[in-house]
XYZ file of C-alpha atoms in Angstrom:
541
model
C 0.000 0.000 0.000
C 1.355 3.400 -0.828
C 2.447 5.800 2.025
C 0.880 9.193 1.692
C 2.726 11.373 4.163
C 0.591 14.302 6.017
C 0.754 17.612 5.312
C 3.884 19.587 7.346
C 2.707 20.935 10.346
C 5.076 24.063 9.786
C 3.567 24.651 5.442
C -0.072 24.606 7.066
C 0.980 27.602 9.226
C 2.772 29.084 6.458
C -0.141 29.043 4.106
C -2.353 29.932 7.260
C 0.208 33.285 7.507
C -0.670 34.306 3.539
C -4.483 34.411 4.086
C -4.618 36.414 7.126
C -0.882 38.049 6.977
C -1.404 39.759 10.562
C -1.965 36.777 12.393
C 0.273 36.515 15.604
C 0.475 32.529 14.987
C 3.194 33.774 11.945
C 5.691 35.360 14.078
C 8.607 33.040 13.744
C 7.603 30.863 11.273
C 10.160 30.859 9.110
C 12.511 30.043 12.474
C 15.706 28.079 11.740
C 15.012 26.368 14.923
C 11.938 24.859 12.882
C 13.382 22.106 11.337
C 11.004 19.812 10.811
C 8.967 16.523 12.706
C 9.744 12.885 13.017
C 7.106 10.718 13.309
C 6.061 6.883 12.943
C 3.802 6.153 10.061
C 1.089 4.202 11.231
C -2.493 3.336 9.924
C -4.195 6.749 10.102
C -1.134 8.373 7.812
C -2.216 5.960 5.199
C -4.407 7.391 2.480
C -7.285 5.620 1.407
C -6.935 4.032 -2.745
C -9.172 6.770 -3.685
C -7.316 9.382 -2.409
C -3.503 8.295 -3.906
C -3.428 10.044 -6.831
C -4.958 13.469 -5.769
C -1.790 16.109 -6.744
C -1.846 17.468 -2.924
C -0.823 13.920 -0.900
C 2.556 15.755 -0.993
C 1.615 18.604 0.743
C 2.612 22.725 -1.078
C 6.028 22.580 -2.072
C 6.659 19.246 -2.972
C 6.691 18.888 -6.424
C 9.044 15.845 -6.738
C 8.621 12.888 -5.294
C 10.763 9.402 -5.572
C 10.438 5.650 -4.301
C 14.486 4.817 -4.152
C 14.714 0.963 -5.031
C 15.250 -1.389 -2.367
C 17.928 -4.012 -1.362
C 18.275 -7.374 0.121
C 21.785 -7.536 0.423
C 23.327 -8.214 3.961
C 24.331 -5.901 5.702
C 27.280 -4.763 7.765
C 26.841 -1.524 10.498
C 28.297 -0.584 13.833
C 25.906 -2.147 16.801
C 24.409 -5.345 14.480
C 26.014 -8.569 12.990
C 28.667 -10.545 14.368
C 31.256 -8.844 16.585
C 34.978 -9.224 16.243
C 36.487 -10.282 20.063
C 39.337 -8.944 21.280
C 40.536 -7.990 17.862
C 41.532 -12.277 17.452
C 43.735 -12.057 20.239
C 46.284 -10.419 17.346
C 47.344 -7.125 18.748
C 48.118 -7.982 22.754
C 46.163 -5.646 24.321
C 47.803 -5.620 27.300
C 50.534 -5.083 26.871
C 49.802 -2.341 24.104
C 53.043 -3.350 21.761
C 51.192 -1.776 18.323
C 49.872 1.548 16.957
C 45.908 1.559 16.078
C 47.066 1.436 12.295
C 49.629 -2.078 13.336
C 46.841 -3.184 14.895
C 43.847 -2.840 12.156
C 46.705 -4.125 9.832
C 47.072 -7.282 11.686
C 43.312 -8.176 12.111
C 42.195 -7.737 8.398
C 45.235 -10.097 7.349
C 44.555 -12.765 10.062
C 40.607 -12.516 9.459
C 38.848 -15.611 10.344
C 37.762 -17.872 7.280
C 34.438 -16.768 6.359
C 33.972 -14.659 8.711
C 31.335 -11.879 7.742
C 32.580 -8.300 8.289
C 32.273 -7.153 11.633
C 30.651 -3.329 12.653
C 31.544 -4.065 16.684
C 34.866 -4.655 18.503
C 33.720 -6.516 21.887
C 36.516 -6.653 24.439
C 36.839 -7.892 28.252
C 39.246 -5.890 30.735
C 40.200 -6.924 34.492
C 39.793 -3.864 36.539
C 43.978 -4.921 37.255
C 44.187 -3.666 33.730
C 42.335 -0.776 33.775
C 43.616 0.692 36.919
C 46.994 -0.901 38.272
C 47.348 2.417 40.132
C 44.702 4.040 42.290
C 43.423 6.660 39.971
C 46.176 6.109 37.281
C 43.429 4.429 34.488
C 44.962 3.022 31.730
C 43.437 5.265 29.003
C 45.774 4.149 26.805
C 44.772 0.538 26.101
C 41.117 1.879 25.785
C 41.982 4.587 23.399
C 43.891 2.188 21.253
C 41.051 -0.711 21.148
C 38.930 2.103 20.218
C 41.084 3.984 17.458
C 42.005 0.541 16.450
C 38.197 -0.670 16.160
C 36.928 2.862 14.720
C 40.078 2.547 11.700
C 38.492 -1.387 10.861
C 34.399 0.726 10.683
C 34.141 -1.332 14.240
C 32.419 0.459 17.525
C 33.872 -0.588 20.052
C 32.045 -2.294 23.434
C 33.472 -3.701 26.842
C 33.153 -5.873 29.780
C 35.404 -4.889 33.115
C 35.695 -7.748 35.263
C 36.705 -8.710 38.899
C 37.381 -12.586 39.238
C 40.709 -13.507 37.340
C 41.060 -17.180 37.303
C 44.251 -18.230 39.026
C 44.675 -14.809 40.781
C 43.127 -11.178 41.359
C 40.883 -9.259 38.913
C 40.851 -5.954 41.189
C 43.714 -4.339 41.406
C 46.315 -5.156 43.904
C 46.215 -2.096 45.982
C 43.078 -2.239 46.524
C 43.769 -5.100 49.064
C 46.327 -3.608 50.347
C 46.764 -0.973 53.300
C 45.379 1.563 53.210
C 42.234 0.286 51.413
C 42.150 -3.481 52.581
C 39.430 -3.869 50.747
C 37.714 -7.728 52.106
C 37.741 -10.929 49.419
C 37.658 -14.523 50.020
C 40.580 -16.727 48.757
C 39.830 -20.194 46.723
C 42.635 -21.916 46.166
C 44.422 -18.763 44.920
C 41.712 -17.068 43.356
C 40.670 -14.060 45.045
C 36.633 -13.522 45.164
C 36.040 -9.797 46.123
C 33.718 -9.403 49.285
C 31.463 -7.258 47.406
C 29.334 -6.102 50.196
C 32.619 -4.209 51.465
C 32.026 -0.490 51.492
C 35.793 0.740 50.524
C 35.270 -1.700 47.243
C 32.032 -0.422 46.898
C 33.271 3.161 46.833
C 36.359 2.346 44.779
C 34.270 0.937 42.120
C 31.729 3.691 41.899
C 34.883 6.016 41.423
C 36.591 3.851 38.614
C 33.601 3.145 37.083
C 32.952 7.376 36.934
C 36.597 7.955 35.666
C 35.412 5.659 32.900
C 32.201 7.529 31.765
C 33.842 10.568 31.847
C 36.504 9.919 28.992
C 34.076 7.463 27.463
C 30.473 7.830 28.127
C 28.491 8.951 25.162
C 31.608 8.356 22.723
C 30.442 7.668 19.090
C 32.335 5.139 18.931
C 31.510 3.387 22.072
C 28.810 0.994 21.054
C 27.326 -0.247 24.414
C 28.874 -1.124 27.390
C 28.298 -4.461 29.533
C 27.863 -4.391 32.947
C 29.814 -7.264 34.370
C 31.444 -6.270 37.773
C 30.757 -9.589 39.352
C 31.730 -13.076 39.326
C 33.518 -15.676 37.384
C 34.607 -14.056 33.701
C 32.044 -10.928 35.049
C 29.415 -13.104 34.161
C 27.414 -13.116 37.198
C 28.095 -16.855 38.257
C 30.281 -19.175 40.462
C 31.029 -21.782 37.759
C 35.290 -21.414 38.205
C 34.918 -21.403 42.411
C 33.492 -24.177 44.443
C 30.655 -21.884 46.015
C 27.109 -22.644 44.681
C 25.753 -19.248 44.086
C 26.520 -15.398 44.171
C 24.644 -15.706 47.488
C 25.629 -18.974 49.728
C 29.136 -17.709 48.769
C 28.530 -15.321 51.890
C 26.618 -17.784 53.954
C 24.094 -15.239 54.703
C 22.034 -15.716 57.993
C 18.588 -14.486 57.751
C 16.804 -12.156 55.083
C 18.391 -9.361 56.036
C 21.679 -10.748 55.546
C 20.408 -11.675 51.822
C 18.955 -8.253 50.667
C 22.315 -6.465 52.039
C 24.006 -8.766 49.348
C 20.918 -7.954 46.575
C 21.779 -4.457 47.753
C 25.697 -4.396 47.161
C 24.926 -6.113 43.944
C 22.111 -3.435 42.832
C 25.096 -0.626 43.769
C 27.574 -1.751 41.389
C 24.691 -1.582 38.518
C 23.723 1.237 39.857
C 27.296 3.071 39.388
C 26.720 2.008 35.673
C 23.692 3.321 34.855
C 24.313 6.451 36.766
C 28.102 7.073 34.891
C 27.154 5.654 31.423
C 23.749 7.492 30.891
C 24.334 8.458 27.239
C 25.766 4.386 25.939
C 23.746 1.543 25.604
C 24.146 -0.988 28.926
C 23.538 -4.781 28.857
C 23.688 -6.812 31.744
C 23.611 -10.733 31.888
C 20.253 -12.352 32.092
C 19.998 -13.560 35.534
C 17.185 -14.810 37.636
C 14.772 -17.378 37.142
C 12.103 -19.212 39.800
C 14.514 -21.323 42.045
C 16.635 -17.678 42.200
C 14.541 -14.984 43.551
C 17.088 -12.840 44.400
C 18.890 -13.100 41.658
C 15.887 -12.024 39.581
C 15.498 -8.927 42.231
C 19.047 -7.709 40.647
C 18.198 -8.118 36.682
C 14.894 -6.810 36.800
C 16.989 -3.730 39.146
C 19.222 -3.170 36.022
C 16.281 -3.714 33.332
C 13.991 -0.962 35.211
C 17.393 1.537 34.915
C 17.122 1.148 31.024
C 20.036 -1.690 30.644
C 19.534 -4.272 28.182
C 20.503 -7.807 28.354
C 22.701 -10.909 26.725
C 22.945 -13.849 27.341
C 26.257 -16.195 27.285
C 25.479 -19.561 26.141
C 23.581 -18.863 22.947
C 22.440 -21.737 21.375
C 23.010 -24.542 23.599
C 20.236 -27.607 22.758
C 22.340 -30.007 24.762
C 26.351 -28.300 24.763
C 26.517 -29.524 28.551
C 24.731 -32.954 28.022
C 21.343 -34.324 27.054
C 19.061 -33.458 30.143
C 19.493 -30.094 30.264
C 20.053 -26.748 28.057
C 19.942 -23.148 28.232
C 17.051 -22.871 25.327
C 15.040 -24.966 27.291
C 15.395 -25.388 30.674
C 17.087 -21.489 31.532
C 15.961 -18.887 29.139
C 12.545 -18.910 29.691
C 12.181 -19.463 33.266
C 14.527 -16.462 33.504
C 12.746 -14.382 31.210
C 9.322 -14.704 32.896
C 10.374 -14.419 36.040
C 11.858 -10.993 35.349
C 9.122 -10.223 33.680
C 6.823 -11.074 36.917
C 9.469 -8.313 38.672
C 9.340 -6.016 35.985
C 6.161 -6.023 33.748
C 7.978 -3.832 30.973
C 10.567 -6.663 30.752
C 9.895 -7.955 27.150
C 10.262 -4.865 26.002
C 13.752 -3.879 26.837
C 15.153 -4.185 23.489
C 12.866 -0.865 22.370
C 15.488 1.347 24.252
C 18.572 -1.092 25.002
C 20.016 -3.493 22.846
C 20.062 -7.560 22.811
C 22.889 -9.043 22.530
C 24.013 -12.890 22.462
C 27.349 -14.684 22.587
C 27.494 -17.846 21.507
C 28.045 -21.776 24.041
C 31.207 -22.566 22.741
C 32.389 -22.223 19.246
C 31.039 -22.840 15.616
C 33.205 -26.219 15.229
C 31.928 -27.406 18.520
C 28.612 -27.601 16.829
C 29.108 -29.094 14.112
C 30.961 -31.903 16.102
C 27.579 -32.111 17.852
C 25.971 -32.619 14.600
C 23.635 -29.273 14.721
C 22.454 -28.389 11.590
C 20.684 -25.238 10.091
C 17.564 -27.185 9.081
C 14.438 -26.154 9.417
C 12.298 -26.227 11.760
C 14.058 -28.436 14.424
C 18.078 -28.040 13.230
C 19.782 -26.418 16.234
C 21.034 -23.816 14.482
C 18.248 -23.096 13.002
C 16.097 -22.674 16.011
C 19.173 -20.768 17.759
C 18.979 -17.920 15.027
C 15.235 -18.085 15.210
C 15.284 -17.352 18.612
C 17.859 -14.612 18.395
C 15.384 -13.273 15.753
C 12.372 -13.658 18.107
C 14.189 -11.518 20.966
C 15.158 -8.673 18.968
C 18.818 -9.015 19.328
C 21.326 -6.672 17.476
C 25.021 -8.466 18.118
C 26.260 -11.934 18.281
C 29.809 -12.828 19.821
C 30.451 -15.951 18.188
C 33.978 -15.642 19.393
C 35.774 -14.436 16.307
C 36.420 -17.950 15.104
C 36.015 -19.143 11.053
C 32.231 -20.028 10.135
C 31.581 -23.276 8.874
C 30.297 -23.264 4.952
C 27.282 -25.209 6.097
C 26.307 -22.080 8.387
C 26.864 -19.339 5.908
C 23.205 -19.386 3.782
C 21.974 -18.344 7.711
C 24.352 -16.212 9.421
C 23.673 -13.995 5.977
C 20.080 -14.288 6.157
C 20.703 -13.095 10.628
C 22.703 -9.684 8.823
C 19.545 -9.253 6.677
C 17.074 -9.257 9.655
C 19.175 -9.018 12.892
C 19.250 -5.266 14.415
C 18.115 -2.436 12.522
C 17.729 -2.530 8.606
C 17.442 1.016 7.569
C 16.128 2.083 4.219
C 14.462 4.944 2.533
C 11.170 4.056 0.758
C 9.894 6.950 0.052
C 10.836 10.988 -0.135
C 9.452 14.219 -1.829
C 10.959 17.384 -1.690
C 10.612 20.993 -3.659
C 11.746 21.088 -7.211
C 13.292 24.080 -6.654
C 15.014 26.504 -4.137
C 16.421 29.789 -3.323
C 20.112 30.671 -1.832
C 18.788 31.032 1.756
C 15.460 29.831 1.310
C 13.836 27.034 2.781
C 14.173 23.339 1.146
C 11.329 21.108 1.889
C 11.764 17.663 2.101
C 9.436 14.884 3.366
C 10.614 10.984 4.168
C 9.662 7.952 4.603
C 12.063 5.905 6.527
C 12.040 1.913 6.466
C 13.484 0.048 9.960
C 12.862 -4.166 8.711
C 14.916 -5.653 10.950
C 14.114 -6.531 14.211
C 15.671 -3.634 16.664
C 16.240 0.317 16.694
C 19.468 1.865 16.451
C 20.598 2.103 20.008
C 22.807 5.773 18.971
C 21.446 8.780 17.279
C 23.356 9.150 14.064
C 22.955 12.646 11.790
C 20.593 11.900 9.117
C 22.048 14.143 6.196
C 21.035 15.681 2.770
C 23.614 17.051 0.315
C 23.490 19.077 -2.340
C 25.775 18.568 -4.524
C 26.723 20.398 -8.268
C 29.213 21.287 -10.048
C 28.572 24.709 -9.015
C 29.090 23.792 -5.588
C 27.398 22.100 -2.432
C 25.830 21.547 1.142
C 25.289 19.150 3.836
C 21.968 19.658 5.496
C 21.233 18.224 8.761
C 17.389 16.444 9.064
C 15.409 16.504 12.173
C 15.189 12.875 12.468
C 16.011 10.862 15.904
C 17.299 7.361 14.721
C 16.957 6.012 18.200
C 13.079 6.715 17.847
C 12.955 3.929 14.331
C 11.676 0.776 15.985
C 11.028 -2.036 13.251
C 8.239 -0.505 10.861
C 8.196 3.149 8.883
C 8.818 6.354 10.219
C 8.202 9.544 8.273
C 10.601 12.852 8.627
C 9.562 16.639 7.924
C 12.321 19.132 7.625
C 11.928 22.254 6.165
C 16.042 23.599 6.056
C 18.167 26.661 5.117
C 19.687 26.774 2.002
C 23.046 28.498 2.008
C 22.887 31.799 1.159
C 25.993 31.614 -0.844
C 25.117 28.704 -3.180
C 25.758 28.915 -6.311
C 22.661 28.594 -9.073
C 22.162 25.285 -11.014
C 21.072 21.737 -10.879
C 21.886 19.721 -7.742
C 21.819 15.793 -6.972
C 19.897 15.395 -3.514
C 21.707 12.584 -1.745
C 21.096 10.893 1.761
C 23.283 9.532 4.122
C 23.073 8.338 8.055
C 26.286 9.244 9.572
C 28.754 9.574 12.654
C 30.628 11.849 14.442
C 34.000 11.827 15.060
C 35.136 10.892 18.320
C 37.325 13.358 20.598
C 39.025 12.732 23.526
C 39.989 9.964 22.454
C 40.456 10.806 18.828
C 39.179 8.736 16.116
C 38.004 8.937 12.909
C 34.256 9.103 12.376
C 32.409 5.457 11.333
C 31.278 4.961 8.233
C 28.117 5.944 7.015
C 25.137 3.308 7.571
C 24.594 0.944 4.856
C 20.986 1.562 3.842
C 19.268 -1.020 2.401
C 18.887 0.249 -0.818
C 20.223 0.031 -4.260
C 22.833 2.445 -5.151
C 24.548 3.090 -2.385
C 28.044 4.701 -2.803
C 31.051 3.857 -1.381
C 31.129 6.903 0.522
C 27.717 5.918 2.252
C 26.099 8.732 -0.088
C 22.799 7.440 -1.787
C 21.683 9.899 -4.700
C 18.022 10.087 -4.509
C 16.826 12.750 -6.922
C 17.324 16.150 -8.054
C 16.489 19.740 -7.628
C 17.130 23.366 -9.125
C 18.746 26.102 -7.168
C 17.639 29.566 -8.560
């Protein structure tokens, strides 16, 4: 069905201000500041069949309108896909031993077989790493993943932990005098006593030094929160202790909430730090763990998102029992009993999964992509079903067998933005106004998580200009979304004809520096290399 757009809000007014030319509505309404609307298309902006070829659908001064052709290819953007860990373990970060252009050099030439291109760096840090003296961070390892990551088109997302296996993951004054910060030994490994108020307060403060080089980077994709347990992955499995609870042998009640309440802290310094990146935060909880669930649904009701870390186990740990089956669910409904907006997480946070094990571990299990009860099949179904955006599958070559669906996942995973539809004047005046309407396409299964500029350019041989729209990508859940601008032409541009193009774009980053990710691929046909897609034309006069 076609999409007629409505009428701009800011035309009507303008028309209104030519029949009565004294009315007080008119002050300002030619104000730069009025750049347009952004809003989702849904059944009431849809004209009905009689209506669709009247010559005003496109509202007064939109003479030219165009339906740019789709696409079906994959595709490959910062946030969705499959992520690249740890850069393959190629570039020793620590110790930091290349530059950021070594380092990109080394990953594209050791690439995994098969492996599709990657928009998202994911890396894990001990806070040992990050801090080895009190308030010295190491910015420098950071800044490199991330100038490293931003020269491959990667965003870059991390994990800082505080169990090492085999030693300490905080660092090592911290348990020294004058902090003595508590933590349990097992058999070497030192567990963090994380009800301790000087680690609480240590954390808060590392975890604030963070956000404040970091937070709201454009190239920071999202940021896990994983400040307890074995790997930061919220569980016990490399210490003898049963769970993040019994591990303190806690008395009564009271002695239980203090530990839901040290746990709810450390999420807490999180979401209070990094309030302009994407979180995600294990999915914990489940009906045998009450408490457990009081801490997820905690960090789902303070706008984190969530992953999971055995993705697509149907049996990885034996026949009788399986994350799919047996965890998953139970986990997902019991947060939801905490938190009734629970499902719907992944409208404002992303989803992200990393996979049980690695691809050649399944196919020594025998799982196959066949429909409907191959295990791979079903896995990617149900990463479809939960909105995710990014899959860890631990950097490793994909098996040919598993190709045909990890490219149909980059077709549907995340968001899938394309233009369908957009009219705009025929013509415009140096420093006039330039109206354009659009019709924005999200078909995948997930917003974009990070507002990205959506720009117009005109471009001649006279000359051109970048135009910024009014559009909020964050706002494009999966369905259409139509844009109103009405923007300033440049007084000084030259007279002539002018390609419109359309791109989605990032910033560069400062502080640390790095170049500025590519453009989105749009799923549409025509697409240059520079992320520019020419959509029309227009007259400057």
């Amino acid at each position: 069905m076609e999409v007629v757009v409505k009428l701009s809000k800011l035309w009507m007014l303008l028309s209104a201000c030519l029949l009565v030319a004294v009315l007080p509505a008119c002050d300002g309404a030619g104000d730069e500041d009025a750049v347009g609307d952004d809003d989702t298309v849904d059944d009431d902006d849809t004209g009905d069949d009689d209506d669709t070829g009247d010559d005003d659908d496109t509202g007064p001064g939109l003479e030219v309108t165009v339906d740019p052709a789709g696409s079906s290819e994959p595709l490959v953007n910062p946030g969705i896909g499959f992520a690249d860990f740890q850069f393959g373990w190629w570039c020793n970060l620590p110790p930091i031993t290349f530059t950021p252009e070594e380092c990109a050099d080394r990953v594209r030439a050791h690439w995994p077989e098969n492996h599709p291109d990657s928009g998202t760096a994911y890396f894990r840090w001990t806070w040992a790493e990050i801090e080895p003296a009190r308030g010295l961070l190491n910015f420098e390892m950071i800044d490199n993943a991330m100038q490293t990551a931003a020269l491959l088109g990667q965003s870059l997302s991390f994990r800082i932990i505080t169990v090492q296996e085999g030693g300490r993951g905080v660092p090592g004054w911290l348990a020294e005098a004058p902090y003595s910060a508590a933590e349990l030994d097992f058999d070497g490994l030192k567990w963090p006593d994380y009800r301790d108020e000087t680690f609480q307060a240590e954390h808060q403060r590392m975890v604030a030094a963070l956000a404040g080089r970091y937070g709201g980077h454009p190239s920071l994709d999202h940021v896990d929160i994983g400040p307890v347990g074995c790997w930061g992955e919220w569980n016990t499995a490399c210490i003898s202790a049963a769970d993040l609870f019994s591990i303190y042998s806690p008395q009564d009640d009271a002695a239980e909430q203090a530990i839901v309440a040290s746990y709810e802290n450390l999420v807490d310094h999180y979401l209070d730090a990094f309030s302009e990146t994407p979180l995600v935060m294990l999915l914990i909880g489940g009906p045998t763990s009450p408490l457990e669930t009081q801490v997820g649904a905690h960090a789902a009701a303070g706008g984190a998102g969530w992953r999971v870390d055995c993705w697509g186990d149907w049996g990885y740990w034996g026949p009788n029992w399986n994350h799919h089956e047996d965890l998953y669910p139970q986990s997902i409904e019991a947060l939801t009993a905490a938190y009734a907006d629970f499902p719907s997480t992944w409208e404002r946070a992303p989803v992200v999964l990393e996979t049980c094990g690695t691809w050649s571990t399944w196919i020594d299990l025998g799982w196959t992509t066949e429909a409907p009860d191959g295990e791979v099949y079903r896995s990617f179904e149900w990463a479809l079903e939960q909105h995710s955006s990014l899959i860890n599958s631990k950097f490793q070559a994909f098996p040919e067998s598993y190709l045909e669906i990890s490219e149909d996942y980059l077709t549907h995973g995340g968001y899938r933005i394309g233009l369908s539809h957009l009219s705009h004047s025929e013509t415009a005046a140096p420093g006039g106004l330039l109206a354009i309407q659009a019709v924005w396409s999200n078909d995948g299964v997930a917003p974009m998580y990070h507002s990205r500029e959506v720009r117009y350019r005109l471009n001649g041989l006279a000359g051109s200009q970048t135009l910024i729209s009014s559009a909020d990508t964050r706002e494009w859940l999966p369905g259409e979304h139509s844009v109103e601008d009405m923007l300033n032409v440049d007084v000084g541009l030259q007279p002539g004809v002018y390609s419109l193009e359309v791109a989605i774009a990032s910033k560069a980053g400062v502080d640390p520096l790095t170049v500025a990710l590519p453009p989105i691929r749009l799923a549409n046909e025509g697409q240059q290399d520079d992320g520019w897609l020419p959509v029309s034309e227009l007259t400057i006069e």
